Coordinates of C-alpha atoms and ligand atoms in Angstrom, one line a residue:
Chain U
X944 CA -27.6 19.0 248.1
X945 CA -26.0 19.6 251.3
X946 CA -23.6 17.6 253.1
X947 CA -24.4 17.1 257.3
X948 CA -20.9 18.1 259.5
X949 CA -19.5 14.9 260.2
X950 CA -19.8 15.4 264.2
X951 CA -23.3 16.6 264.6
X952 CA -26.5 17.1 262.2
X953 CA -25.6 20.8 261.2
X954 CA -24.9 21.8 257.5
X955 CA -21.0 21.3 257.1
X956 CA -19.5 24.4 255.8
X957 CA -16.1 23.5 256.4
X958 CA -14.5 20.6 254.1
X959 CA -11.0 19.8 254.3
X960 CA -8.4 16.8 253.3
X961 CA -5.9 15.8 255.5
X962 CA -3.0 14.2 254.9
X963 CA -1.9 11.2 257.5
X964 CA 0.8 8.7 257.1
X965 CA -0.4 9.4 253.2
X966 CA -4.2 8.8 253.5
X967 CA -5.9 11.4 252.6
X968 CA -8.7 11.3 254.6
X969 CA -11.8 14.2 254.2
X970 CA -13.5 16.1 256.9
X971 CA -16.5 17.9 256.5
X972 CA -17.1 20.0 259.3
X973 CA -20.2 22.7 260.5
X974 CA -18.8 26.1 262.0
X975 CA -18.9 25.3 265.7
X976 CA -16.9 22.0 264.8
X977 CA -14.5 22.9 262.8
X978 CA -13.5 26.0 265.3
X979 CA -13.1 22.8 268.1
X980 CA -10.9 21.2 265.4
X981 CA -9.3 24.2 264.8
X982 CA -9.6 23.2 260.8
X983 CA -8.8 24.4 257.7
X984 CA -10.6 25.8 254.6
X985 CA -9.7 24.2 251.0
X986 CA -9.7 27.3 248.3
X987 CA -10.4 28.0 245.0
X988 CA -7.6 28.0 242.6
X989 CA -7.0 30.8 239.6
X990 CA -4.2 30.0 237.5
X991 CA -2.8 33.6 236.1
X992 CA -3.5 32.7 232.6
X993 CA -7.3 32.0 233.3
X994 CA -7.9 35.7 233.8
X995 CA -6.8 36.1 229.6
X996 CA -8.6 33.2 228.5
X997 CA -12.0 34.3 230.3
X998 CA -11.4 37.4 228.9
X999 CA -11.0 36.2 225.0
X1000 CA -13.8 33.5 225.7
X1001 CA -16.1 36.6 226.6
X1002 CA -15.4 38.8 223.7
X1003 CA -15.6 36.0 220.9
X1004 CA -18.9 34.6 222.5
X1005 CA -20.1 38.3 221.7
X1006 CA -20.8 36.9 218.4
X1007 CA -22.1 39.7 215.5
X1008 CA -20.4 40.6 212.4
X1009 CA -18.0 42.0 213.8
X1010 CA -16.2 38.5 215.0
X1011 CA -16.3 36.9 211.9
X1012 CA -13.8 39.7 210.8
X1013 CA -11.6 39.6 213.4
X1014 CA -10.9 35.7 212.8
X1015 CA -9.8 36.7 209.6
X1016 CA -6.9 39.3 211.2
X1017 CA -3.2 38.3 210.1
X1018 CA -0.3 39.7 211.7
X1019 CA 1.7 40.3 208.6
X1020 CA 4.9 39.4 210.8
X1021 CA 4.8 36.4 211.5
X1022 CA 1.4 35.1 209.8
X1023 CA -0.4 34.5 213.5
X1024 CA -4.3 34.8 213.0
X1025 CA -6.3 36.8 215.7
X1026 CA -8.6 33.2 216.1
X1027 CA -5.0 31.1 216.6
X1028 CA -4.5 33.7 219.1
X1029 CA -7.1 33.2 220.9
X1030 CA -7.1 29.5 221.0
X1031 CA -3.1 29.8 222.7
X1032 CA -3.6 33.3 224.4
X1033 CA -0.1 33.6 223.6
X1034 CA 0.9 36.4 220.5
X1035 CA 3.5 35.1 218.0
X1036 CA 5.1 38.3 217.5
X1037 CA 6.1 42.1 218.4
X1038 CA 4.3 43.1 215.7
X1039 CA 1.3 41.0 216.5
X1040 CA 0.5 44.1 219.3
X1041 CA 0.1 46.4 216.3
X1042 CA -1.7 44.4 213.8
X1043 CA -4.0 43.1 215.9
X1044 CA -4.4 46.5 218.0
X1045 CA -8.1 47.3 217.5
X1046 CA -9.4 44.0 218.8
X1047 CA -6.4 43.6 221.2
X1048 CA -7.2 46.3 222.8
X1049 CA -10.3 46.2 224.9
X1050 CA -9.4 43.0 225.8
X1051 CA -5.9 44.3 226.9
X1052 CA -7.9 46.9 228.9
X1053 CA -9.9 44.5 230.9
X1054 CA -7.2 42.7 231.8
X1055 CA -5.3 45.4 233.2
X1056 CA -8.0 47.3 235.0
X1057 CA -8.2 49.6 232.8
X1058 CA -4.6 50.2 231.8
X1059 CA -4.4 51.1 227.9
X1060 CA -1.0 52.3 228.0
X1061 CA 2.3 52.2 229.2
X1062 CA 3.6 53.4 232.3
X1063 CA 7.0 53.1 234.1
X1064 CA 10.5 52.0 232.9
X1065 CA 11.3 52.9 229.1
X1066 CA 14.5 51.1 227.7
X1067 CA 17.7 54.1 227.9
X1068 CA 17.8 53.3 224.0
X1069 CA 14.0 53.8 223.3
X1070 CA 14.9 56.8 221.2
X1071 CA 15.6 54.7 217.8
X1072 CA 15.2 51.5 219.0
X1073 CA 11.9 51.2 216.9
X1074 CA 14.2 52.1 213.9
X1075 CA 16.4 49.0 214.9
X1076 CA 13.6 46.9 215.2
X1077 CA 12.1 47.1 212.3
X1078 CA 15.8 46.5 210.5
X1079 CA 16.6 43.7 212.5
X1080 CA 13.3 41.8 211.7
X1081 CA 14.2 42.7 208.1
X1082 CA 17.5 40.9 208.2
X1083 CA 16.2 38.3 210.7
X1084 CA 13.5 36.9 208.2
X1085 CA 15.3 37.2 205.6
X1086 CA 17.9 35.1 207.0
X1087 CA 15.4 32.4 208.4
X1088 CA 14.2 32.9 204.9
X1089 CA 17.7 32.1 203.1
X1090 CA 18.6 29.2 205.8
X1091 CA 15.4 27.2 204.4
X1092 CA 16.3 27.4 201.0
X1093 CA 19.5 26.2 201.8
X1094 CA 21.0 29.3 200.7
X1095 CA 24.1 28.7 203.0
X1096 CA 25.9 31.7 201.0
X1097 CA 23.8 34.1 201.8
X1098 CA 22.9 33.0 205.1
X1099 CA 26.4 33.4 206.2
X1100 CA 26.7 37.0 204.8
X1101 CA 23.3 37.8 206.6
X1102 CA 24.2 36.3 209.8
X1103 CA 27.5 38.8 209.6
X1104 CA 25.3 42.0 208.5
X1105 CA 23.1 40.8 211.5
X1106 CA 26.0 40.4 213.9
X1107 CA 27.7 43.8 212.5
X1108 CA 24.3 45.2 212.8
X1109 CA 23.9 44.3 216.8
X1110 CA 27.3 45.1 217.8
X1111 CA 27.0 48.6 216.6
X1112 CA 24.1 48.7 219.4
X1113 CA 25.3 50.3 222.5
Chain V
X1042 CA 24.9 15.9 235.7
X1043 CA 25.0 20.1 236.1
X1044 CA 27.7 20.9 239.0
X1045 CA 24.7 21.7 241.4
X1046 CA 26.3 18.8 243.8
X1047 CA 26.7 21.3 246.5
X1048 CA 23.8 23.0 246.8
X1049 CA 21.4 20.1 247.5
X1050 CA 23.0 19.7 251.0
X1051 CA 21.7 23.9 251.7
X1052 CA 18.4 25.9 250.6
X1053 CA 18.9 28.9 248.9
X1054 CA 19.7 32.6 250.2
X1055 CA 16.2 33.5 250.0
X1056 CA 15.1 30.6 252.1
X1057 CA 17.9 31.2 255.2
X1058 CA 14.5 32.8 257.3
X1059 CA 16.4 35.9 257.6
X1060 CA 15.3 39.5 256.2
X1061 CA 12.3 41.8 257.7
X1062 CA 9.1 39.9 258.7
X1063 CA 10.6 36.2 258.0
X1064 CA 8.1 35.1 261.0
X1065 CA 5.7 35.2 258.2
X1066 CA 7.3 36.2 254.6
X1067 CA 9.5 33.6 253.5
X1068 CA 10.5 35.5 250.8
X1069 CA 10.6 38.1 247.6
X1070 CA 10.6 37.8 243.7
X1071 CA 9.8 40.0 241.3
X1072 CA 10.4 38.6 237.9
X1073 CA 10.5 40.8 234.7
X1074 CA 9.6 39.4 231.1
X1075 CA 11.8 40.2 228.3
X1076 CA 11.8 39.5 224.3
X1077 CA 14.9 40.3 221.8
X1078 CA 13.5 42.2 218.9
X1079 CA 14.0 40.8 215.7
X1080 CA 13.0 37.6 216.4
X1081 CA 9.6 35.6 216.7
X1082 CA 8.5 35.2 220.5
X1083 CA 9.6 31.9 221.6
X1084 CA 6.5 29.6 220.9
X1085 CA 6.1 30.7 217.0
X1086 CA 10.0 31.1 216.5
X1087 CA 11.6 27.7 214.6
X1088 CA 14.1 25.6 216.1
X1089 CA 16.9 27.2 214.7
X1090 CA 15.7 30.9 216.3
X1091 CA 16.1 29.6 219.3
X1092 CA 19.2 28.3 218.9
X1093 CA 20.2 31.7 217.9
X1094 CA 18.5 33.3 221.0
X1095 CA 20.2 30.8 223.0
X1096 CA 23.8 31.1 222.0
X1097 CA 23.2 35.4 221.8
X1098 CA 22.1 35.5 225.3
X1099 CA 24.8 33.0 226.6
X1100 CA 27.7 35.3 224.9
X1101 CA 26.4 38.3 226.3
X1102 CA 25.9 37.4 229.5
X1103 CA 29.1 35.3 229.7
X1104 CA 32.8 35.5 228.7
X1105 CA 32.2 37.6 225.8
X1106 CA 29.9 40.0 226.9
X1107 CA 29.1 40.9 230.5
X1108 CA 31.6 38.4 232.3
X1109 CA 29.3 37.4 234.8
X1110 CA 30.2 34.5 237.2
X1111 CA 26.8 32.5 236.2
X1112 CA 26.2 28.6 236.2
X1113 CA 24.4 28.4 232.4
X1114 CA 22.4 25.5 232.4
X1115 CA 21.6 23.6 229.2
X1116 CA 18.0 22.2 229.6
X1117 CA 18.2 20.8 226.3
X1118 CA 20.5 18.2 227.5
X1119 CA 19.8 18.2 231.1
X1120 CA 18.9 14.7 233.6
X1121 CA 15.4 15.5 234.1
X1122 CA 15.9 14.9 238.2
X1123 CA 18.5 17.9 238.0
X1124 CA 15.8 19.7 235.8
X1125 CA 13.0 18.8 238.9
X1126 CA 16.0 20.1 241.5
X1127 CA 15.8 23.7 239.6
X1128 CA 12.3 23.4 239.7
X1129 CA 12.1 22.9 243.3
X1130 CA 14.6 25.8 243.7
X1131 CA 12.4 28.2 241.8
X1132 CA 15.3 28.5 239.6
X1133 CA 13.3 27.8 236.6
X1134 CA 9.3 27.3 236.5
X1135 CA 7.2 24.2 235.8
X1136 CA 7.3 25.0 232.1
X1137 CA 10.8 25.5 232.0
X1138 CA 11.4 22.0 233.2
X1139 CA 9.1 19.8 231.3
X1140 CA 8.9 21.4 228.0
X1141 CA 9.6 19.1 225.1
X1142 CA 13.1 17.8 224.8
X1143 CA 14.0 19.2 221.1
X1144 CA 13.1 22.6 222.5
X1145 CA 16.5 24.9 223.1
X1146 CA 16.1 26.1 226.5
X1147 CA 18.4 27.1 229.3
X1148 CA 18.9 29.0 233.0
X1149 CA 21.8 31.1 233.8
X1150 CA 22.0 31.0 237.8
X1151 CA 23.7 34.0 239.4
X1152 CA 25.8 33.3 242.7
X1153 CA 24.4 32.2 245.9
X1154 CA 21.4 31.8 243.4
X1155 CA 20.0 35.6 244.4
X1156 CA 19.1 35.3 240.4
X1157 CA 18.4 33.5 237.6
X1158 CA 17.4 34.4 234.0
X1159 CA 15.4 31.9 232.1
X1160 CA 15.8 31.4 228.5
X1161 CA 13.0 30.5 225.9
X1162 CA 10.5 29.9 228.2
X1163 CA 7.3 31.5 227.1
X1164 CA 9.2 34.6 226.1
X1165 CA 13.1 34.7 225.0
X1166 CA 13.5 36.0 229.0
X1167 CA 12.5 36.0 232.1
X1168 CA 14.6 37.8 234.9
X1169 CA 13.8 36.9 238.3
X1170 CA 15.5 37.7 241.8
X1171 CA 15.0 36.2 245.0
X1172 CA 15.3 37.9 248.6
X1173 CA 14.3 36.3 251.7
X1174 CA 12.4 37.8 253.5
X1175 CA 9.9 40.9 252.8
X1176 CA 12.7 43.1 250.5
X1177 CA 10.8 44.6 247.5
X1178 CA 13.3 47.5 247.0
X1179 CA 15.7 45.3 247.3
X1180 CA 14.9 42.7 244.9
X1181 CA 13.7 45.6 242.6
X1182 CA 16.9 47.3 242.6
X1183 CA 18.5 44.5 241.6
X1184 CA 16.5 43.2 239.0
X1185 CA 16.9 46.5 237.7
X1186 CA 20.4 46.8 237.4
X1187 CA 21.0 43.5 235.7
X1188 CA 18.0 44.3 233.4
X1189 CA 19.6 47.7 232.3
X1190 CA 23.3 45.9 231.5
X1191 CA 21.2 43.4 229.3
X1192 CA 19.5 45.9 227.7
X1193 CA 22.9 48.0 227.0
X1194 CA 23.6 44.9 224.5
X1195 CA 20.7 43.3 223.2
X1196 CA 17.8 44.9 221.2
X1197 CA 14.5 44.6 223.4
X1198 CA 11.0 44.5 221.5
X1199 CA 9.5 47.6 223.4
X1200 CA 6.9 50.1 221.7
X1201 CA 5.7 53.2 223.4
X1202 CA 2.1 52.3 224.0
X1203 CA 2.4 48.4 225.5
X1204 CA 6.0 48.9 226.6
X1205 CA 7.7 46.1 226.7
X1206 CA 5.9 43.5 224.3
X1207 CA 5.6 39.8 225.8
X1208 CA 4.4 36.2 224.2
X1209 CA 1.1 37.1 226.1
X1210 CA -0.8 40.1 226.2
X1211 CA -1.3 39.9 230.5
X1212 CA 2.2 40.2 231.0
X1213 CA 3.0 43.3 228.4
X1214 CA 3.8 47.1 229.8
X1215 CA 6.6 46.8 232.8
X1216 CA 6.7 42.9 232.2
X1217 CA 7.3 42.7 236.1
X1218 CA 5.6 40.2 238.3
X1219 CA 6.4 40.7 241.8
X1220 CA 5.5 37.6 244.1
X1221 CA 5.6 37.0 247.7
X1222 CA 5.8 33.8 249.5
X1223 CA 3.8 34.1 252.8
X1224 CA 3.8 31.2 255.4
X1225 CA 0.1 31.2 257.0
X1226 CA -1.1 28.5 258.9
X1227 CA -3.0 30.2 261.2
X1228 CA -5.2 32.2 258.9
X1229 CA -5.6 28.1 257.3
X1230 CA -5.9 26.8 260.6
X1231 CA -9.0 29.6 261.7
X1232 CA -10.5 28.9 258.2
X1233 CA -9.9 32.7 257.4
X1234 CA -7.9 31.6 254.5
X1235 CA -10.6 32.1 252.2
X1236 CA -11.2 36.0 253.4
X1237 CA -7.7 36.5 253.0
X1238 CA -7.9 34.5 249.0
X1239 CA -11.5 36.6 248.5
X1240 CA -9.4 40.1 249.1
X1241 CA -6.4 39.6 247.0
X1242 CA -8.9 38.4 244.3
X1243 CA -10.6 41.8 244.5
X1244 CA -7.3 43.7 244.7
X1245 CA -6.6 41.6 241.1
X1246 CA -3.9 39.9 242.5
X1247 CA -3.5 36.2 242.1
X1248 CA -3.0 33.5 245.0
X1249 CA -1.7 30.2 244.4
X1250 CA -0.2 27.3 246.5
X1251 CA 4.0 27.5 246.6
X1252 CA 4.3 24.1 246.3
X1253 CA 2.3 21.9 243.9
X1254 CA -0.1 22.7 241.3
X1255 CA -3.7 21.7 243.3
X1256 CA -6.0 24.6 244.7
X1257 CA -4.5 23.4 248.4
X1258 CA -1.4 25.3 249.1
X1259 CA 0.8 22.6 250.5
X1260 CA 2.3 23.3 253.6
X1261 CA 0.5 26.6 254.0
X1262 CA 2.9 28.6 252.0
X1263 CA 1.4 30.9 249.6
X1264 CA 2.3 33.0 246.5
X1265 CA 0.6 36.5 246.4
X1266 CA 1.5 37.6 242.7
X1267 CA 0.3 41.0 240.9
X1268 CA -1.8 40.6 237.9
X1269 CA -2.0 44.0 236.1
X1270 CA 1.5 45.4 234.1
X1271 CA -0.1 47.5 231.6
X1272 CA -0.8 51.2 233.0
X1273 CA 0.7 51.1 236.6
X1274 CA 4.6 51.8 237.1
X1275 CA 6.5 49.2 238.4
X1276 CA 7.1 51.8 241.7
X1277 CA 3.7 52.0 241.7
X1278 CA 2.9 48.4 242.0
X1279 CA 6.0 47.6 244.8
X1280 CA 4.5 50.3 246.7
X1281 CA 1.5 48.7 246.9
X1282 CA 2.8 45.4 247.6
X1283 CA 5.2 46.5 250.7
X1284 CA 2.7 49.2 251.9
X1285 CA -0.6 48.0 251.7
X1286 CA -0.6 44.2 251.0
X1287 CA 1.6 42.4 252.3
X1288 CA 1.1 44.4 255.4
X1289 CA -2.5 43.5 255.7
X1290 CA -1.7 39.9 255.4
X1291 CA 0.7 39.9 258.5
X1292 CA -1.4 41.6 260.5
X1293 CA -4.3 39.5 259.9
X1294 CA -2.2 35.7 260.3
X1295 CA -0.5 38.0 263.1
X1296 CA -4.4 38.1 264.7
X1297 CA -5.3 34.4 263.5
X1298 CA -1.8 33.3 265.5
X1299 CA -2.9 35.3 268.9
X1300 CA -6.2 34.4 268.6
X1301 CA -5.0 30.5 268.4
X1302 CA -3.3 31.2 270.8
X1303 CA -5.4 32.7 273.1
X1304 CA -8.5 30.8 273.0
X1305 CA -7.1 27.5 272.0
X1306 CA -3.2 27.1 273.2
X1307 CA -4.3 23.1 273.6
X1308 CA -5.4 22.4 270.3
X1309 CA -2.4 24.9 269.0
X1310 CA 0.4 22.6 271.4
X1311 CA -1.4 19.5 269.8
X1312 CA -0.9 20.5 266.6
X1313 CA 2.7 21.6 267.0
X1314 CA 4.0 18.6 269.0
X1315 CA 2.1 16.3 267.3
X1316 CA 4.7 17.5 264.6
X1317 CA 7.4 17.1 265.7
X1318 CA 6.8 13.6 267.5
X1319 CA 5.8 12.6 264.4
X1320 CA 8.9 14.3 262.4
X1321 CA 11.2 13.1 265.1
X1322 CA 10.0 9.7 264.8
X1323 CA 8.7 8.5 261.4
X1324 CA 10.1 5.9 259.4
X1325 CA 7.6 7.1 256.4
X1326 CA 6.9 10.4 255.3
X1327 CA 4.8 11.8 251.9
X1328 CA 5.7 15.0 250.3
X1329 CA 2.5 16.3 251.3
X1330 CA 2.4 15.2 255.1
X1331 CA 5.7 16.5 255.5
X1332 CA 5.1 19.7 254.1
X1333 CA 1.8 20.1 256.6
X1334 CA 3.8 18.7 260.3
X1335 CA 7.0 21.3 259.3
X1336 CA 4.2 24.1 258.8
X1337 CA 3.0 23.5 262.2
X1338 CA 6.4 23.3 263.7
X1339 CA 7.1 26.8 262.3
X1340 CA 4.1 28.0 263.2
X1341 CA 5.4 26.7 267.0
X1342 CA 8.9 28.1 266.6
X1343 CA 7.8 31.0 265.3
X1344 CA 5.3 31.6 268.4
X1345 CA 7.7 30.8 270.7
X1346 CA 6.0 27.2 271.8
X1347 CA 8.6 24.9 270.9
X1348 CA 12.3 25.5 271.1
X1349 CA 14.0 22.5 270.0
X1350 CA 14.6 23.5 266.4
X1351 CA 15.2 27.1 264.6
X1352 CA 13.4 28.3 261.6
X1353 CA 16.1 28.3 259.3
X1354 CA 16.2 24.2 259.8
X1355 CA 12.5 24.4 258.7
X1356 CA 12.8 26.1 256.0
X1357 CA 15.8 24.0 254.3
X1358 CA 13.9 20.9 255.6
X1359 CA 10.5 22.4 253.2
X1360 CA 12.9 22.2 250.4
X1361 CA 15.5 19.0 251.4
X1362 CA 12.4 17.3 251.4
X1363 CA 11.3 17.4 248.0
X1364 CA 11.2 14.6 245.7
X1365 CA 14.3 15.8 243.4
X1366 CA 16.4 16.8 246.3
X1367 CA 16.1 13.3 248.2
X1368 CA 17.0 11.7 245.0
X1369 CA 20.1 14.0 244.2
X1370 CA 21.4 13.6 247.8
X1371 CA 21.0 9.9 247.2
X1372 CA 22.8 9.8 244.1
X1373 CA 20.4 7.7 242.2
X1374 CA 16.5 7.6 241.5
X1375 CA 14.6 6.5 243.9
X1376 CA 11.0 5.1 243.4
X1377 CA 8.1 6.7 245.8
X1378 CA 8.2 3.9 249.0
X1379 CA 12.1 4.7 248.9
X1380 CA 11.5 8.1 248.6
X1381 CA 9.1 8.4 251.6
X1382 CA 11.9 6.2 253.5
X1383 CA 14.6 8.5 252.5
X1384 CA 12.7 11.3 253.8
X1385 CA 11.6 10.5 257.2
X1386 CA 15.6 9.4 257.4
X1387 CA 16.7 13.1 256.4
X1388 CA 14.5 14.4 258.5
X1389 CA 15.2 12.6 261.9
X1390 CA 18.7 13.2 261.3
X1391 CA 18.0 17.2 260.7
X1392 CA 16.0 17.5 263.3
X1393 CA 19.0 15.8 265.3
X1394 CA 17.3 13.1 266.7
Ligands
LIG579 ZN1 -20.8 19.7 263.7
LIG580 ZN1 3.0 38.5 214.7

């Protein structure tokens, strides 16, 4: 239903709330009074994040045979599953990008028009630092690993290897 | 309390409505997202992890490591007003602020706060500088340079095909979000707002309210943000921003303004003096109405129909105003009816009436 301008009997296509002494008080408005008012336009709001989860809502709804097997993805990192994923749009992991790259992907692409791959500033250390990254994930679960068994001992060597280990970085 | 005593009584660099095109950019950020390898991103990493994230960052950046002269804020064990106040300075975002309290978070605030690097918020950092004022290079360049000295010391998850890997896949590649804050009330006041929101939309650039979290933008400030960091370079993207957006934006409030102007100066000095009688005389003011009369006044300033206050009063009174900032320059809490007292009180004496 349409709602009539609340000057004249014309359709109001400008609705506004205005804010005086803290009342808010509405004003719906057709064209030629609103102009006289000289009024305002509310808007639409799209949080950043909604762009993602449209995105993930889209492909799952796809449905097929195909879904059910990418519910069933684990990241072998750090044990997120592609359907937790989705729930929280957020990754758990770095290597969550690889294990989960097929069906990551496409969505990935729509997201950033098009964008599959990277462009633009590359860390000065790139040149091993995939190397390093795998090592210090090594040493960093096996020291979350040792601290919940309340291996203390080992904890404490791990936590030097790992501080050795990242001081002999630049 | 943090040591931020000081800084209530003044806005921020980036808010002194100084820089190129400060009639109508307020100011620019670009942010960059940033995740130590090794470790889980923030929201699957344990308690401990973070802890460890935490105390890494804080040595590098601080007396072991870099030496920089930074205020490290604890949020962990931070009054939630001062928490608010950082929020309010776009020192930290939303998220930062409330997360839960057994969470290890923190904010290391460079000087003159023209930076600040968030700690375990969605990923283990998030870089941002401030400029006032439309300075993308600027703000770039810097960003840059404290992003390289971090990355001379700590380990950075980065793979050659998504580039620099962050907590969520929109924000992977550069990791940079460059944001500007634009003051429009005239393309609001001609009800062109919604071209203006319909464009950027198309461009896949997100708008959104400065203040507040509901669709209106308080005020009339908005935040033009990019979307897309996956395939574009980050000189790529500033480009666009100072040579084709923002641009368009002016020139378009630029018309709205000259328009009002020209076909309806009286309902334009209404609007404008309206504000300021009312800011010059109220004994109660809400966060929102305050926000709307000091957008008109700007808007007046800024067009040359009022001359009996300078922009750079406005734009400290935008911030001043807010609810954390009244209650740290009163010293205490203050409930909302206090509040609203306190605030038509600061700004009758601002305004120097
Ligand atoms: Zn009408
Ligand atoms: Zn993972």
């Amino acid at each position: 239903m349409k709602r009539k301008c609340d000057q004249c009997d014309r359709p109001a296509t400008h609705h506004s709330v205005e804010i005086i002494k803290g009342q808010k008080i509405e004003k719906h408005l057709c064209d030629q009074c609103a102009a006289d008012e000289g009024m305002a336009v509310p808007t639409a709001h799209t949080p950043i994040n909604q762009l993602l989860t449209n995105f993930v809502k889209l492909h799952s709804s796809g449905g097929g045979s195909g879904t059910k097997q990418r519910e069933e993805l684990v990241c072998a990192g750090c044990g997120l599953t592609f359907s937790q994923f989705r729930e929280a749009s957020l990754l758990g992991c770095p290597q969550c990008y690889s294990d989960f790259e097929p069906s990551l992907s496409p969505l990935m692409e729509r997201a950033h028009e098009g964008g599959t791959h990277h462009v633009g500033k590359v860390p000065r250390r790139a040149g091993r630092s995939e190397v390093r990254q795998q090592q210090l994930t090594r040493l960093r679960k096996r020291l979350e690993h040792a601290v919940s068994e309340e291996n203390y001992e080992l904890a404490a060597k791990l936590r030097d290897e790992i501080g050795v280990f990242e001081e002999g970085g630049a | 309390m943090i040591p931020l005593g000081q800084i209530t009584q003044q806005a921020g660099q980036w808010l002194r409505g100084s820089g190129p095109h400060h009639e109508i950019v307020i100011s620019s950020r670009v942010r960059l997202a940033r995740n130590l390898a090794g470790f889980p991103f923030v929201g699957r990493s344990t308690r401990r992890q973070r802890a460890d994230v935490l105390q890494r960052v804080q040595r590098e950046l601080t007396t072991d490591g870099l030496g920089w002269d930074v205020l490290w804020v604890d949020l962990m064990d931070c009054d939630p007003i001062d928490r608010a106040l950082l929020m309010e300075r776009h020192l930290i975002s939303k998220h930062h602020a409330e997360a839960d309290h057994e969470h290890p978070r923190a904010v290391a605030i460079g000087q003159d706060e023209t930076f600040s690097i968030m700690v375990n918020e969605e990923d283990h950092l998030r870089i941002q500088v401030l400029r006032s004022g439309m300075q993308f290079d600027a703000a770039f360049e810097a960003i840059n340079a404290i992003d390289d000295q971090l990355e001379d010391r700590l380990d950075y998850a980065y793979s050659p095909r998504f580039g620099y890997l962050a907590a969520c896949p929109t924000n992977v590649g550069t990791g940079i979000r460059v944001s500007v804050m634009l003051h429009l009330p005239a393309l609001k006041l001609t009800g062109e707002i919604e071209k203006v929101r319909r464009a950027a939309r198309d461009m896949h650039l997100a708008v959104r309210g400065l203040f507040g979290e509901g669709s209106d933008a308080m005020g009339d400030l908005y935040q033009v943000s990019n979307q897309t960091t996956l395939g574009k370079s980050e000189r790529e993207l500033l480009d666009e921003f100072e040579h084709k957006v923002v641009p368009e934006i002016i020139a378009y409030e630029q018309q709205a303004r000259q328009a009002l102007a020209r076909q309806r100066p009286a309902q334009l000095d209404d609007k404008i003096w309206r504000a300021w009688g009312v800011l010059t005389h109220a004994r109660v003011l809400g966060t929102e109405e305050v926000l709307q009369l000091l957008s008109h006044l700007r808007l007046g300033v800024n067009l040359g129909r009022i001359a009996e206050v300078d922009i750079r009063t406005i734009n400290e009174l935008f911030l001043l105003t807010q609810p954390a900032h009244l209650q740290r320059v009163a010293g205490r809490t203050l409930e909302q009816p206090a509040r609203r007292e306190a605030r038509a009180s600061l700004v009758r004496k601002r305004l120097g009436v």
